[in-house]
Coordinates of N, CA and C and ligand atoms in Angstrom, one line a residue:
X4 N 0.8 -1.2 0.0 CA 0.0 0.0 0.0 C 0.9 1.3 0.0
X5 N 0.7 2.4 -0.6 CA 0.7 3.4 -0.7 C 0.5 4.9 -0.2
X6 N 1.3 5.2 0.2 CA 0.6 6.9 0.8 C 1.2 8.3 0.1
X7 N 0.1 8.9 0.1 CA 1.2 10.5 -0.5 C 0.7 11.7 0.6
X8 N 2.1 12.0 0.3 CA 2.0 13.3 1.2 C 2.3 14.4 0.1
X9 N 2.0 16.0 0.6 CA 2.0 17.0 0.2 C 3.3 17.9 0.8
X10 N 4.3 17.9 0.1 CA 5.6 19.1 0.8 C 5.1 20.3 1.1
X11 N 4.2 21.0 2.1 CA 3.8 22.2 2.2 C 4.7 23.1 1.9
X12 N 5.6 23.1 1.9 CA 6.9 24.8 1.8 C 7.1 24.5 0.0
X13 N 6.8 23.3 -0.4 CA 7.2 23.3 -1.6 C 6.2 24.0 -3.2
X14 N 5.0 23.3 -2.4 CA 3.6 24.0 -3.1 C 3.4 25.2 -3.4
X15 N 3.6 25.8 -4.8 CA 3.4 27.0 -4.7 C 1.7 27.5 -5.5
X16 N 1.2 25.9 -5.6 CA -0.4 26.3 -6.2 C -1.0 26.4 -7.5
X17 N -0.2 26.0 -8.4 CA -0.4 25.9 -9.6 C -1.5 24.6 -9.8
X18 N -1.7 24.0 -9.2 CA -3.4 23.1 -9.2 C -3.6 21.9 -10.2
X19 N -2.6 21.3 -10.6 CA -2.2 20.0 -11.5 C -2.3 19.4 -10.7
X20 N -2.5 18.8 -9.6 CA -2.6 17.7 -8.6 C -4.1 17.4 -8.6
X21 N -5.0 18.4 -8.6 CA -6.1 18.6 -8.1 C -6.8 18.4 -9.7
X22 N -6.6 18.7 -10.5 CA -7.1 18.3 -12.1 C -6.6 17.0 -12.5
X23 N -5.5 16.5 -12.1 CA -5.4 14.8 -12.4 C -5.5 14.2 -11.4
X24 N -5.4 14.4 -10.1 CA -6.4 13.4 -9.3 C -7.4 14.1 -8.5
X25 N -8.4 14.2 -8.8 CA -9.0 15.0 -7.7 C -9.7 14.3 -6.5
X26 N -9.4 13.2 -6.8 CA -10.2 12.0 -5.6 C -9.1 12.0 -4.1
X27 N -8.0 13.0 -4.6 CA -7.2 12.7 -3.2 C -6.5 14.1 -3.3
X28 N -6.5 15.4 -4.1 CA -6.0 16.2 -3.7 C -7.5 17.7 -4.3
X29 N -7.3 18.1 -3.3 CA -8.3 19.1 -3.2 C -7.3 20.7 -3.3
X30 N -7.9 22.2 -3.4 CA -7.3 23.0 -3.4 C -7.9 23.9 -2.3
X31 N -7.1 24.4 -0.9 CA -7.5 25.3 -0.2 C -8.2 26.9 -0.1
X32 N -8.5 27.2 0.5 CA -8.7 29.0 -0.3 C -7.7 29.4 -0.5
X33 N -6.5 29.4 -0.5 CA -5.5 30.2 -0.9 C -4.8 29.2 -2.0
X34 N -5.4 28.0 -2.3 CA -5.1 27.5 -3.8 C -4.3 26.5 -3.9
X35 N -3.6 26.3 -2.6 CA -2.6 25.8 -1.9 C -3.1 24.2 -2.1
X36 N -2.4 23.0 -2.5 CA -3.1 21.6 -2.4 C -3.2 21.1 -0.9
X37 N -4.5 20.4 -1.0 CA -4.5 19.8 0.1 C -5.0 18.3 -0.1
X38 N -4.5 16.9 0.7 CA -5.3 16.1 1.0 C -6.6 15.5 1.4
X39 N -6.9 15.1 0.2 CA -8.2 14.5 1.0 C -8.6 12.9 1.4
X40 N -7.3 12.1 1.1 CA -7.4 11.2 1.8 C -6.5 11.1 3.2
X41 N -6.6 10.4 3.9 CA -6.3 10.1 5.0 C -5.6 8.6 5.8
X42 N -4.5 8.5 5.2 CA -4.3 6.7 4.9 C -3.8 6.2 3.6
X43 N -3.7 4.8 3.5 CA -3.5 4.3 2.3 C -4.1 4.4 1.1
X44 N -3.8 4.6 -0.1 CA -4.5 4.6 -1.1 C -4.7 3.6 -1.7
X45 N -6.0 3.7 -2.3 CA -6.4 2.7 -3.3 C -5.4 2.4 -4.8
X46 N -6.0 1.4 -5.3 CA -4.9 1.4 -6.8 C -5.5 2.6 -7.6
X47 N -6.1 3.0 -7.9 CA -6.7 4.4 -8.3 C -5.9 5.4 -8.1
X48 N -6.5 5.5 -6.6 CA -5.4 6.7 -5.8 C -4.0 6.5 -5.9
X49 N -3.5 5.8 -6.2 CA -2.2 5.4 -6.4 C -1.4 5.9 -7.8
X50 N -2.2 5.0 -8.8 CA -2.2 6.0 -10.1 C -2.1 7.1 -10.3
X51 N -3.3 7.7 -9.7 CA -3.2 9.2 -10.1 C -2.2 10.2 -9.3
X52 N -1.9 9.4 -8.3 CA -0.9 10.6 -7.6 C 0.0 10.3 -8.1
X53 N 0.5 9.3 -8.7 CA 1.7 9.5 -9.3 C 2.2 10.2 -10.4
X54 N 0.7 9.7 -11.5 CA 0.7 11.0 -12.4 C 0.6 12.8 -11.9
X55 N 0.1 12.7 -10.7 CA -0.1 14.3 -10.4 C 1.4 14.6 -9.3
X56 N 2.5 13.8 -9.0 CA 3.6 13.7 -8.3 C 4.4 14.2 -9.8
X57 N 3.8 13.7 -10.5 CA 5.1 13.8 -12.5 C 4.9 15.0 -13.0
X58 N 3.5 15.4 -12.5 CA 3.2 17.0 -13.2 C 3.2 17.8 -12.2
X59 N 3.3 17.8 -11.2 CA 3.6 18.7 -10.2 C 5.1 19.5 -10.3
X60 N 4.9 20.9 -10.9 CA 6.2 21.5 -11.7 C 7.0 22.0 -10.0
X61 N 6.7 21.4 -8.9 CA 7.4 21.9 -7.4 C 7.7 20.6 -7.4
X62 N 7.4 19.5 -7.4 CA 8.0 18.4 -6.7 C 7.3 18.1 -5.7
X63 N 6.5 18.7 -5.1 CA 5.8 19.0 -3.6 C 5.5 17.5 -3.3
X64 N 5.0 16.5 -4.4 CA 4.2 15.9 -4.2 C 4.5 14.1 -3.9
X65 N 4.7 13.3 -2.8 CA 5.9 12.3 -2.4 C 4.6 11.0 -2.5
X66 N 5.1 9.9 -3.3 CA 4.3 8.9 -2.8 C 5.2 8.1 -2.4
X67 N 4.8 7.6 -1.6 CA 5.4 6.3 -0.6 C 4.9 5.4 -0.5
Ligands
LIG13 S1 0.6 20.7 -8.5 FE1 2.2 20.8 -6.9 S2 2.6 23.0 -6.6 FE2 0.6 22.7 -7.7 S3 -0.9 22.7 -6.1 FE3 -0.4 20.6 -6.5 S4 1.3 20.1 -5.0 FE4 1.1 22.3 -5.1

């Protein structure tokens, strides 16, 4: 199983996380990404954060 986390200091909000997966990354009021899962990811969620970890132009974005 799988988990992603979000690099807060790294994020500067450009919102590619949140348009290729949006089942696990959401955007705050200040635009900033946030999690919406909590735990392991599904093979779905797994997918997609990895594609939204490849287009993420910060890096911010870690799956483990
Ligand atoms: S794509 Fe990267 S920089 Fe942009 S909101 Fe998502 S985590 Fe932050």
């Amino acid at each position: 199983m799988s988990r992603v986390r979000i690099d807060s200091s790294a994020c500067v909000g450009h919102g590619q996380c949140a348009m290729m997966a949006p089942e696990v990354f959401d955007l705050d009021a200040e635009g900033y990404a946030q999690l919406l899962v909590d735990g392991d990811l599904d093979d779905q969620g797994e997918v997609d954060s990895r594609n939204a970890a490849s287009a993420c132009p910060e890096q911010a974005i870690v799956v483990e």
